[in-house]
Coordinates of C-alpha atoms in Angstrom, one line a residue:
Chain A
M570 CA 0.2 0.0 0.1
K571 CA 2.9 2.3 0.5
N572 CA 3.2 2.5 -3.2
A573 CA -0.3 3.5 -3.5
I574 CA 0.1 6.3 -1.1
K575 CA 3.2 7.4 -2.9
M576 CA 1.4 7.7 -6.2
F577 CA -1.4 9.4 -4.6
M578 CA 1.0 11.9 -3.8
V579 CA 2.5 12.2 -7.2
L580 CA -1.1 12.6 -8.5
N581 CA -1.7 15.2 -5.9
L582 CA 1.0 17.2 -7.0
V583 CA 0.2 17.0 -10.5
F584 CA -3.4 18.0 -10.0
G585 CA -2.7 20.5 -7.6
F586 CA -0.6 22.5 -10.2
A587 CA -3.4 21.8 -12.8
L588 CA -5.9 23.2 -10.5
T589 CA -3.9 26.4 -9.4
G590 CA -3.1 26.9 -13.2
Y591 CA -6.8 26.9 -14.0
A592 CA -8.2 28.6 -10.6
G593 CA -10.5 31.1 -12.0
G594 CA -10.6 34.7 -10.6
P595 CA -14.3 36.3 -10.2
Y596 CA -16.3 37.0 -13.3
G597 CA -16.6 40.2 -15.0
V598 CA -13.0 40.9 -14.7
D599 CA -12.0 39.4 -18.2
E600 CA -10.1 42.6 -19.1
R601 CA -7.5 41.5 -16.7
K602 CA -7.4 37.9 -17.5
V603 CA -5.0 36.6 -20.2
I604 CA -5.0 33.3 -21.6
I605 CA -1.8 32.0 -23.1
E606 CA -1.6 28.8 -25.3
G607 CA 0.8 26.9 -27.3
S608 CA 4.5 25.9 -27.6
T609 CA 5.9 23.8 -24.9
T610 CA 9.5 25.5 -25.8
V611 CA 8.0 28.8 -24.8
L612 CA 6.1 27.4 -21.9
P613 CA 8.7 27.6 -19.2
I614 CA 9.3 31.2 -20.2
A615 CA 5.5 32.1 -20.4
Q616 CA 5.0 30.3 -16.8
A617 CA 7.8 31.8 -15.1
A618 CA 7.0 35.5 -16.7
A619 CA 3.3 35.1 -15.6
E620 CA 4.2 34.3 -11.8
T621 CA 6.4 37.2 -11.5
F622 CA 3.7 39.3 -13.4
M623 CA 0.8 38.2 -11.3
R624 CA 3.0 38.9 -8.3
Q625 CA 3.4 42.4 -9.3
N626 CA 0.0 42.9 -10.5
P627 CA -2.1 40.9 -8.0
D628 CA -5.3 42.2 -9.8
T629 CA -4.7 40.0 -13.1
E630 CA -4.7 36.5 -13.9
I631 CA -2.5 34.8 -16.5
V632 CA -3.6 31.4 -17.4
V633 CA -0.7 29.5 -19.2
R634 CA -1.3 26.4 -21.3
G635 CA 0.9 24.2 -23.3
G636 CA -0.2 22.1 -26.3
G637 CA 2.2 22.9 -28.8
S638 CA 2.9 25.7 -31.5
G639 CA 0.1 24.3 -33.8
V640 CA -2.6 24.2 -30.9
G641 CA -1.8 27.6 -29.8
I642 CA -2.2 29.2 -32.9
A643 CA -5.2 27.2 -33.9
S644 CA -6.6 28.7 -30.5
L645 CA -5.7 32.3 -31.4
I646 CA -7.5 31.9 -34.6
D647 CA -10.5 30.6 -32.9
K648 CA -10.2 33.4 -30.4
N649 CA -9.9 31.1 -27.6
C650 CA -6.6 32.5 -26.5
D651 CA -5.2 36.1 -26.2
I652 CA -1.7 35.1 -26.7
A653 CA -0.3 32.1 -28.7
D654 CA 3.1 30.9 -28.0
S655 CA 5.0 29.3 -31.0
S656 CA 8.4 28.0 -31.7
R657 CA 8.2 28.6 -35.4
A658 CA 6.6 31.3 -37.6
I659 CA 3.0 31.1 -38.5
K660 CA 2.3 29.3 -41.7
D661 CA 0.4 30.6 -44.9
S662 CA -2.1 28.3 -44.4
E663 CA -2.8 29.4 -40.9
L664 CA -2.7 32.8 -42.0
D665 CA -5.4 32.3 -44.5
K666 CA -7.5 30.8 -41.9
A667 CA -7.1 33.7 -39.6
V668 CA -8.0 36.2 -42.1
T669 CA -11.2 34.3 -42.8
N670 CA -11.9 34.5 -39.4
G671 CA -11.0 38.1 -39.0
V672 CA -8.0 37.6 -36.7
N673 CA -5.2 39.5 -37.6
P674 CA -1.9 37.5 -36.0
K675 CA 0.9 39.9 -35.0
A676 CA 4.2 38.4 -34.1
H677 CA 6.4 39.3 -31.2
V678 CA 9.7 37.7 -31.0
I679 CA 10.5 37.4 -27.2
A680 CA 13.4 35.3 -27.3
M681 CA 16.1 33.1 -29.0
D682 CA 16.4 29.3 -28.6
G683 CA 20.0 28.3 -29.1
L684 CA 21.3 24.5 -28.4
A685 CA 24.8 24.0 -27.8
V686 CA 26.3 20.6 -29.0
I687 CA 28.3 19.3 -26.2
V688 CA 31.0 16.6 -25.8
N689 CA 33.3 15.3 -23.0
P690 CA 36.3 17.6 -22.7
T691 CA 38.9 14.6 -23.6
N692 CA 37.1 14.3 -27.0
P693 CA 39.7 15.5 -29.6
L694 CA 37.0 16.9 -31.9
N695 CA 36.1 20.5 -32.0
A696 CA 33.7 20.7 -34.7
L697 CA 30.9 18.7 -36.5
S698 CA 28.5 19.7 -39.4
R699 CA 24.8 19.3 -38.8
K700 CA 24.9 16.2 -41.1
Q701 CA 27.2 14.4 -39.1
I702 CA 25.4 15.3 -35.9
R703 CA 22.3 14.1 -37.4
D704 CA 24.0 10.4 -38.5
I705 CA 25.3 10.1 -35.0
Y706 CA 21.5 10.7 -33.5
T707 CA 19.8 8.7 -36.2
G708 CA 22.4 5.8 -35.6
N709 CA 24.2 6.0 -39.2
I710 CA 27.5 6.7 -37.3
S711 CA 28.1 5.1 -34.0
N712 CA 32.0 5.1 -33.4
W713 CA 34.0 8.5 -33.1
K714 CA 36.7 7.2 -35.4
D715 CA 34.3 7.5 -38.2
L716 CA 34.8 11.3 -37.6
G717 CA 38.2 11.3 -37.2
G718 CA 38.2 11.0 -33.5
N719 CA 39.3 8.1 -31.3
D720 CA 38.1 4.3 -31.5
Q721 CA 35.3 4.9 -29.0
K722 CA 31.7 4.0 -29.0
I723 CA 29.6 7.3 -29.2
V724 CA 27.0 7.4 -26.3
V725 CA 24.3 9.4 -27.7
V726 CA 22.6 11.5 -24.8
S727 CA 19.3 13.3 -25.6
R728 CA 16.8 15.3 -23.6
D729 CA 13.1 13.6 -22.9
S730 CA 11.0 13.3 -25.8
S731 CA 8.5 15.5 -24.3
S732 CA 10.6 18.4 -23.9
G733 CA 10.7 21.6 -25.9
T734 CA 14.6 21.2 -26.2
F735 CA 14.2 17.7 -27.9
E736 CA 11.6 19.3 -30.3
A737 CA 14.2 22.1 -31.1
F738 CA 16.9 19.8 -31.6
G739 CA 14.7 17.4 -33.9
V740 CA 13.6 20.3 -36.0
L741 CA 16.8 22.2 -36.2
V742 CA 19.3 19.0 -36.6
L743 CA 17.4 16.0 -37.1
E744 CA 15.2 17.4 -39.5
G745 CA 12.1 15.3 -38.3
Q746 CA 14.2 12.0 -38.3
K747 CA 14.0 9.7 -35.1
T748 CA 16.6 9.6 -32.4
R749 CA 18.0 6.3 -32.2
P750 CA 16.0 4.4 -29.6
D751 CA 19.0 3.6 -27.4
A752 CA 19.9 6.9 -26.9
L753 CA 20.1 7.9 -22.9
M754 CA 17.1 10.2 -22.5
Q755 CA 17.6 12.5 -19.7
A756 CA 15.0 14.6 -17.6
S757 CA 16.7 17.8 -17.6
N758 CA 19.6 20.0 -19.3
Q759 CA 21.7 19.5 -16.0
A760 CA 21.2 15.8 -16.3
V761 CA 22.5 16.0 -19.9
A762 CA 25.3 17.9 -19.1
S763 CA 26.4 15.7 -16.1
V764 CA 26.2 12.6 -18.1
V765 CA 28.5 14.3 -20.9
V766 CA 30.8 15.3 -17.9
H767 CA 31.1 11.7 -16.7
T768 CA 31.1 10.0 -20.1
Q769 CA 34.2 9.9 -22.4
G770 CA 32.3 8.9 -25.5
A771 CA 29.2 11.0 -25.0
I772 CA 27.5 13.7 -26.9
G773 CA 24.7 15.6 -25.9
Y774 CA 22.8 19.0 -26.4
V775 CA 21.7 21.5 -23.9
G776 CA 20.4 25.0 -24.0
L777 CA 23.0 27.8 -24.1
G778 CA 22.2 28.8 -20.6
Y779 CA 23.3 25.3 -19.4
L780 CA 27.1 25.5 -20.8
N781 CA 29.8 25.2 -18.4
S782 CA 33.6 24.6 -18.2
E783 CA 33.2 21.0 -17.7
V784 CA 31.9 20.1 -21.2
K785 CA 33.2 21.2 -24.6
A786 CA 30.8 22.8 -27.0
L787 CA 31.3 22.0 -30.5
R788 CA 31.4 24.4 -33.8
V789 CA 28.4 23.5 -35.6
D790 CA 28.8 24.0 -39.3
G791 CA 31.9 26.2 -38.4
I792 CA 30.3 28.3 -35.8
L793 CA 30.9 28.2 -32.1
P794 CA 27.5 28.8 -30.2
S795 CA 27.4 32.1 -28.3
K796 CA 24.8 34.7 -27.3
E797 CA 26.3 36.8 -30.1
T798 CA 26.1 34.1 -32.9
V799 CA 22.6 33.1 -31.8
L800 CA 21.3 36.6 -31.7
T801 CA 23.0 37.4 -35.1
D802 CA 21.5 34.2 -36.4
K803 CA 24.8 32.8 -37.5
Y804 CA 24.7 29.8 -35.3
P805 CA 22.7 27.1 -37.2
V806 CA 21.1 25.4 -34.1
S807 CA 19.0 28.2 -33.0
R808 CA 15.5 30.0 -33.9
P809 CA 13.4 32.8 -32.5
L810 CA 10.5 32.1 -30.2
Y811 CA 7.4 34.0 -30.8
M812 CA 4.3 35.3 -29.1
Y813 CA 1.4 36.1 -31.3
T814 CA -1.4 38.3 -30.5
N815 CA -4.7 39.4 -32.5
G816 CA -3.7 42.6 -33.9
T817 CA -1.9 45.1 -31.8
A818 CA -2.0 44.0 -27.9
T819 CA -4.2 46.1 -25.7
G820 CA -4.7 46.2 -22.0
T821 CA -3.3 43.3 -19.9
T822 CA -2.1 41.5 -22.8
R823 CA 0.0 44.5 -24.0
D824 CA 1.3 44.8 -20.4
F825 CA 2.4 41.1 -20.3
I826 CA 4.2 41.2 -23.6
D827 CA 5.8 44.5 -22.3
F828 CA 6.9 43.0 -19.3
I829 CA 8.4 40.0 -20.9
M830 CA 10.3 42.5 -23.5
S831 CA 11.6 44.6 -20.5
K832 CA 15.2 44.1 -18.8
E833 CA 13.4 42.0 -16.0
G834 CA 11.5 39.8 -18.4
Q835 CA 14.6 39.0 -20.5
K836 CA 16.3 38.2 -17.4
I837 CA 13.8 35.4 -16.8
V838 CA 14.4 34.2 -20.5
D839 CA 18.0 33.8 -19.4
E840 CA 17.2 32.0 -16.3
Q841 CA 15.0 29.5 -18.1
G842 CA 18.0 28.5 -20.2
Y843 CA 17.3 30.6 -23.5
V844 CA 18.8 33.6 -25.2
G845 CA 17.4 36.9 -24.2
L846 CA 17.2 39.7 -26.8
K847 CA 19.2 42.1 -24.8
Chain B
M147 CA -22.7 10.5 23.2
K148 CA -19.3 11.8 23.3
E149 CA -18.0 8.2 23.0
K150 CA -19.9 7.8 19.8
L151 CA -18.7 10.9 18.3
Y152 CA -15.1 9.9 19.0
K153 CA -15.8 6.7 17.4
L154 CA -17.2 8.2 14.4
I155 CA -14.4 10.5 13.8
F156 CA -11.7 7.8 14.2
M157 CA -13.9 5.5 11.9
V158 CA -13.7 8.5 9.3
L159 CA -9.9 8.6 9.6
A160 CA -9.7 4.8 9.2
F161 CA -11.9 4.9 6.1
A162 CA -9.9 7.8 4.5
S163 CA -7.0 5.7 3.1
L164 CA -9.7 3.4 1.6
L165 CA -11.1 6.6 0.1
F166 CA -7.9 7.6 -1.2
L167 CA -7.1 4.2 -2.7
L168 CA -10.5 4.3 -4.5
G169 CA -9.8 7.9 -5.8
I170 CA -6.4 6.7 -7.1
V171 CA -8.1 3.6 -8.7
F172 CA -10.7 5.9 -10.2
I173 CA -8.6 8.7 -11.6
L174 CA -6.1 6.1 -13.0
F175 CA -8.8 4.4 -15.1
K176 CA -10.5 7.7 -16.1
E177 CA -7.5 9.3 -17.3
S178 CA -5.8 6.0 -19.0
L179 CA -8.8 4.5 -20.9
P180 CA -8.8 7.2 -23.6
I181 CA -5.6 6.2 -24.8
F182 CA -6.9 2.7 -25.8
S183 CA -9.5 4.3 -28.3
K184 CA -6.4 5.4 -30.0
V185 CA -4.1 2.6 -29.6
N186 CA -5.0 -1.1 -29.3
I187 CA -4.3 -2.5 -26.0
G188 CA -2.2 -5.2 -27.4
K189 CA 0.0 -2.8 -29.4
F190 CA 0.4 -0.8 -26.5
I191 CA 1.9 -3.4 -24.1
F192 CA 3.5 -5.4 -26.7
G193 CA 4.7 -2.4 -28.9
R194 CA 8.4 -2.2 -29.2
F195 CA 9.0 1.4 -29.8
W196 CA 8.2 4.4 -27.5
Y197 CA 8.2 7.5 -29.5
P198 CA 5.5 9.5 -28.0
T199 CA 5.9 13.0 -29.2
Y200 CA 6.6 12.2 -32.9
S201 CA 3.9 12.4 -35.5
P202 CA 2.6 10.0 -35.9
P203 CA 3.2 8.9 -32.3
E204 CA 4.2 5.2 -31.3
F205 CA 3.0 4.1 -27.8
G206 CA 4.7 0.8 -27.5
I207 CA 5.8 0.2 -23.8
L208 CA 7.3 -3.2 -24.0
P209 CA 10.8 -1.7 -23.5
L210 CA 9.4 0.0 -20.4
I211 CA 7.8 -2.9 -19.0
L212 CA 10.8 -5.2 -19.4
A213 CA 13.1 -2.5 -18.0
S214 CA 11.2 -2.6 -14.9
A215 CA 11.3 -6.3 -14.7
W216 CA 15.0 -6.6 -15.6
V217 CA 15.7 -3.8 -12.8
T218 CA 13.4 -5.6 -10.3
L219 CA 14.8 -9.0 -11.0
G220 CA 18.3 -7.5 -10.6
A221 CA 17.5 -6.0 -7.4
I222 CA 16.0 -9.1 -6.0
L223 CA 19.3 -10.9 -6.9
V224 CA 20.8 -8.3 -4.7
C225 CA 18.4 -7.9 -1.8
V226 CA 17.3 -11.6 -1.1
P227 CA 20.9 -12.7 -0.2
L228 CA 21.7 -9.5 1.8
G229 CA 18.4 -8.9 3.4
V230 CA 17.4 -12.8 4.1
G231 CA 21.1 -13.5 5.3
S232 CA 21.3 -10.6 7.5
A233 CA 17.7 -11.6 9.0
L234 CA 19.1 -15.1 9.7
Y235 CA 22.3 -13.7 11.2
L236 CA 20.4 -11.2 13.2
N237 CA 17.8 -14.0 14.6
E238 CA 20.1 -17.0 14.9
L239 CA 23.8 -16.0 15.4
A240 CA 23.9 -12.7 16.7
G241 CA 24.1 -11.9 20.5
P242 CA 21.4 -9.7 22.1
K243 CA 24.0 -6.7 22.2
Q244 CA 24.9 -7.0 18.4
R245 CA 21.2 -7.3 17.7
A246 CA 20.4 -4.3 19.6
I247 CA 22.8 -2.2 17.3
L248 CA 22.4 -4.0 14.1
K249 CA 18.6 -4.1 13.7
P250 CA 18.0 -0.6 14.2
L251 CA 20.8 0.3 11.6
V252 CA 19.4 -1.9 9.0
E253 CA 16.2 -0.1 9.6
L254 CA 17.9 3.1 9.4
L255 CA 19.2 2.3 5.9
A256 CA 15.2 2.4 5.0
S257 CA 15.0 5.9 6.1
V258 CA 17.6 7.4 3.8
P259 CA 15.8 9.2 1.0
S260 CA 15.9 7.6 -2.7
V261 CA 17.5 10.7 -4.1
V262 CA 20.6 10.3 -1.9
F263 CA 20.7 6.6 -3.2
G264 CA 20.6 7.8 -6.7
F265 CA 23.3 10.4 -5.9
F266 CA 25.2 7.6 -4.7
G267 CA 24.8 5.5 -7.7
M268 CA 25.5 8.3 -9.9
V269 CA 28.9 9.3 -8.4
I270 CA 30.2 6.2 -7.0
V271 CA 28.4 3.2 -8.8
T272 CA 28.5 4.8 -12.4
P273 CA 32.2 5.5 -12.8
F274 CA 33.0 2.1 -11.2
L275 CA 30.9 -0.1 -13.4
Q276 CA 32.3 2.0 -16.2
K277 CA 35.7 1.0 -15.5
V278 CA 35.2 -2.6 -14.4
F279 CA 33.0 -3.7 -17.3
N280 CA 34.8 -1.2 -19.7
L281 CA 31.3 0.2 -20.9
P282 CA 30.6 3.2 -22.7
T283 CA 28.3 4.4 -19.8
G284 CA 27.8 3.2 -16.4
L285 CA 24.2 4.3 -16.6
T286 CA 22.8 0.9 -17.0
A287 CA 20.1 -1.8 -15.6
L288 CA 23.0 -3.3 -13.5
N289 CA 23.5 0.1 -11.8
A290 CA 19.8 0.5 -11.0
S291 CA 19.6 -3.0 -9.8
L292 CA 22.5 -2.6 -7.4
V293 CA 21.2 0.5 -5.9
L294 CA 17.8 -0.7 -5.8
G295 CA 18.8 -4.1 -4.2
V296 CA 20.8 -2.3 -1.4
M297 CA 17.4 0.0 -1.0
A298 CA 15.0 -2.9 -0.7
T299 CA 17.4 -4.8 1.9
P300 CA 15.8 -3.3 5.0
T301 CA 12.5 -4.0 3.8
V302 CA 13.5 -7.7 3.2
C303 CA 15.4 -7.9 6.3
S304 CA 13.2 -6.8 8.7
I305 CA 10.0 -8.7 7.5
A306 CA 12.1 -11.8 7.3
E307 CA 13.5 -11.5 10.7
D308 CA 10.1 -11.0 12.2
A309 CA 9.1 -14.0 10.5
L310 CA 11.9 -16.0 12.1
N311 CA 11.0 -14.6 15.1
Y312 CA 7.5 -16.2 14.9
V313 CA 8.9 -19.5 14.8
P314 CA 7.8 -21.0 18.2
K315 CA 10.8 -21.9 20.6
S316 CA 9.2 -25.3 21.0
F317 CA 9.9 -26.0 17.3
R318 CA 13.6 -25.3 17.9
E319 CA 13.6 -27.3 21.3
A320 CA 12.0 -30.2 19.7
S321 CA 14.5 -30.4 16.9
F322 CA 17.4 -30.3 19.3
A323 CA 15.8 -32.8 21.4
L324 CA 15.9 -35.0 18.5
G325 CA 19.7 -34.7 18.3
A326 CA 19.6 -32.2 15.3
D327 CA 22.6 -29.7 15.3
R328 CA 22.2 -26.0 14.7
W329 CA 22.7 -26.1 11.1
Q330 CA 20.3 -28.8 10.6
T331 CA 17.6 -27.1 12.9
L332 CA 18.1 -24.0 10.9
T333 CA 17.8 -25.5 7.5
Q334 CA 15.2 -28.1 8.1
V335 CA 13.0 -26.8 10.7
V336 CA 13.3 -22.9 11.1
I337 CA 13.6 -21.9 7.4
P338 CA 10.6 -24.4 6.3
A339 CA 8.5 -23.0 9.1
A340 CA 9.4 -19.3 8.3
G341 CA 9.3 -19.9 4.6
S342 CA 6.0 -18.1 3.7
G343 CA 7.1 -15.3 5.9
I344 CA 10.2 -15.1 4.1
S345 CA 8.5 -15.0 1.1
T346 CA 6.3 -12.2 2.1
A347 CA 9.3 -10.3 2.7
I348 CA 10.8 -11.0 -0.7
I349 CA 7.5 -10.1 -2.5
L350 CA 7.4 -6.6 -0.6
G351 CA 10.9 -6.1 -1.3
M352 CA 10.1 -6.5 -5.2
S353 CA 7.1 -4.1 -4.9
R354 CA 9.5 -1.7 -3.3
A355 CA 11.8 -2.1 -6.0
I356 CA 9.4 -1.9 -9.1
G357 CA 7.7 1.3 -7.7
E358 CA 10.9 3.0 -7.0
T359 CA 11.3 6.2 -9.3
M360 CA 13.8 8.6 -8.4
T361 CA 16.8 6.5 -8.0
V362 CA 16.0 4.6 -11.7
L363 CA 15.6 8.0 -13.1
M364 CA 19.0 8.9 -12.2
V365 CA 21.0 5.9 -12.7
A366 CA 19.2 3.5 -15.0
G367 CA 20.2 5.6 -18.5
G368 CA 16.8 6.4 -19.6
A369 CA 17.0 4.6 -23.2
A370 CA 13.7 3.0 -24.1
V371 CA 15.1 -0.2 -25.9
I372 CA 14.4 -3.8 -25.2
P373 CA 17.4 -4.7 -22.7
H374 CA 19.5 -7.6 -23.9
T375 CA 22.0 -7.4 -21.0
F376 CA 22.3 -6.0 -17.6
L377 CA 24.9 -3.9 -19.0
E378 CA 22.6 -1.7 -21.3
P379 CA 20.7 1.5 -20.2
V380 CA 17.2 1.1 -19.6
R381 CA 14.1 3.2 -19.1
P382 CA 11.8 1.6 -16.4
M383 CA 7.9 2.6 -16.2
T384 CA 8.4 4.8 -13.0
A385 CA 11.2 6.8 -14.7
A386 CA 9.2 7.2 -17.9
I387 CA 6.4 8.7 -16.0
A388 CA 8.6 11.0 -13.7
A389 CA 10.4 12.6 -16.7
E390 CA 7.5 12.9 -19.0
M391 CA 4.4 13.9 -17.2
G392 CA 5.5 17.3 -16.5
E393 CA 5.9 18.3 -20.0
A394 CA 3.0 16.1 -21.6
P395 CA 0.1 18.4 -22.5
V396 CA -2.9 17.6 -20.2
G397 CA -5.4 15.8 -22.2
S398 CA -3.3 14.6 -25.0
S399 CA -2.6 11.0 -25.9
H400 CA 1.0 11.1 -24.3
Y401 CA -0.6 12.2 -21.1
H402 CA -3.3 9.3 -21.2
A403 CA -0.4 6.9 -22.2
L404 CA 1.5 7.9 -19.1
F405 CA -1.5 7.3 -17.0
A406 CA -1.9 3.9 -18.6
I407 CA 1.6 3.0 -17.5
A408 CA 0.7 4.1 -14.1
L409 CA -2.3 2.0 -13.9
I410 CA -0.2 -1.1 -15.3
L411 CA 2.3 -0.4 -12.7
F412 CA -0.5 -0.1 -9.8
L413 CA -2.0 -3.3 -11.0
V414 CA 1.6 -5.0 -10.8
T415 CA 2.3 -3.8 -7.3
F416 CA -1.4 -4.1 -6.4
I417 CA -1.2 -7.8 -7.2
F418 CA 2.2 -8.4 -5.7
N419 CA 0.7 -6.9 -2.3
I420 CA -2.1 -9.2 -2.4
I421 CA 0.1 -12.3 -3.1
A422 CA 2.2 -11.2 0.0
E423 CA -1.0 -10.8 2.1
I424 CA -2.2 -14.3 1.2
V425 CA 1.1 -15.9 1.7
S426 CA 1.6 -14.2 5.3
R427 CA -1.8 -15.2 6.2
R428 CA -1.2 -19.0 5.3
F429 CA 2.1 -18.4 7.5
R430 CA 0.5 -17.4 10.3
I431 CA -2.2 -20.1 10.1
K432 CA 0.8 -22.7 9.8
L433 CA 2.5 -21.7 12.9
G434 CA -0.8 -21.8 14.8
L435 CA -1.1 -18.0 15.4
S436 CA -4.5 -16.6 14.5
G437 CA -5.1 -16.2 10.9

């Protein structure tokens, strides 16, 4: 029965969070209520920013939901949310649909997402191409000697398949191909870095905010990842993150976006492991 | 009147855990059933690939089930000799002084938080295994088995020791009176008499191992592949739930699939506990204690 109780505690945690997330304020103050929906990559930024924003403006209510970029944009088009989080630009088909519905999506780039590809410091390699990294992650190459390194098996380390980081890497490097099933799936950026630190043949990827001196970041297509190369869009494993609003944002929605773009908001972006614009 | 009120209060408290249990079962079924309208239940349990976030997603949890099974089996191989062995020593050989020190110490081991065991596994066991077996990574099923085995040892030892304790003194005396020596008495009288109690200890140790989450999340490696040896990284069911639940969108197929894994896990531990209960009841009846 011990296990049953443990499981109940887990459930309680899960639902506890869900409930606080959806706790509705008094009706009739919709002006101050903002619903945000969409990309799980942007979710941590939106969530953390919403918490701080609500603490500073206790009379407002920000509801943040995940679901994915497509879900968020669809919801914006159906006027079910005020802000759609997206890790990609809106598609033409979505834009057409929005126009028919009388919705005018306006993009706000709120942060950059940059992923560093890391190896153990003892690895002699310093650079790989995106194609080579893809071959490693899909299983076409499984020994470092095929890439000019030591004769050593490659230990592929990845983020969990439900994380935004995994999704970004899948789009930017793997181009939709599947990660080899025996990759070590780790639950956090720190866990990925920690495995790479302790495993000589490992390769992994982490958000730029999680780089440290114990791992070696590789040049990808010749470019070393840094805040600068990400912001200038030179580094290939990076992409802008968007919040879409219907037309020019007004009221609390505008205040919230202004908050994210402010120095304080961009600090939250950095803290969540993304690249702030300032 | 007052007495009735107290009785009522305590009755409510007593039934509270039943209520929790029912609530859990209800939620588990409610949240996991939707996945089976999308994925055939056979394909879910025997599917070989766990790619929950691709489109189209693949929800095959056989690698996760087998990972849990391997890790639990490995843990049993560690905790049974350790747990039962130390129980035998404590009960049969240790003097009262030794016992007074050792038994609380063994029980203290049970109170170490699992995350601490996880750290221990990551920092000490992982590099050790990597070196000894010349592996690409030490985060393997073996690592998880060793750490879980040590974690389950106090459970096994404590319950097995109780079982040995319940064997009436008269059994031993009768055996000695017949001219049996200590070893013969132990192997042919005491252990058979305490056998089902010891089995209960082992089964509860198993359900402790299969339900453990934090440790396997940290040391098992997390690769959702069907394991062929103990030296490969694995992804037990608990680790998959813990790692993925936080970021699975509420109400998605992935979310329901994780609940379905939890349901399977719950049923497995539930069955383990029921078996343990039945076996231990039989044990009490056999020894002439009230059933």
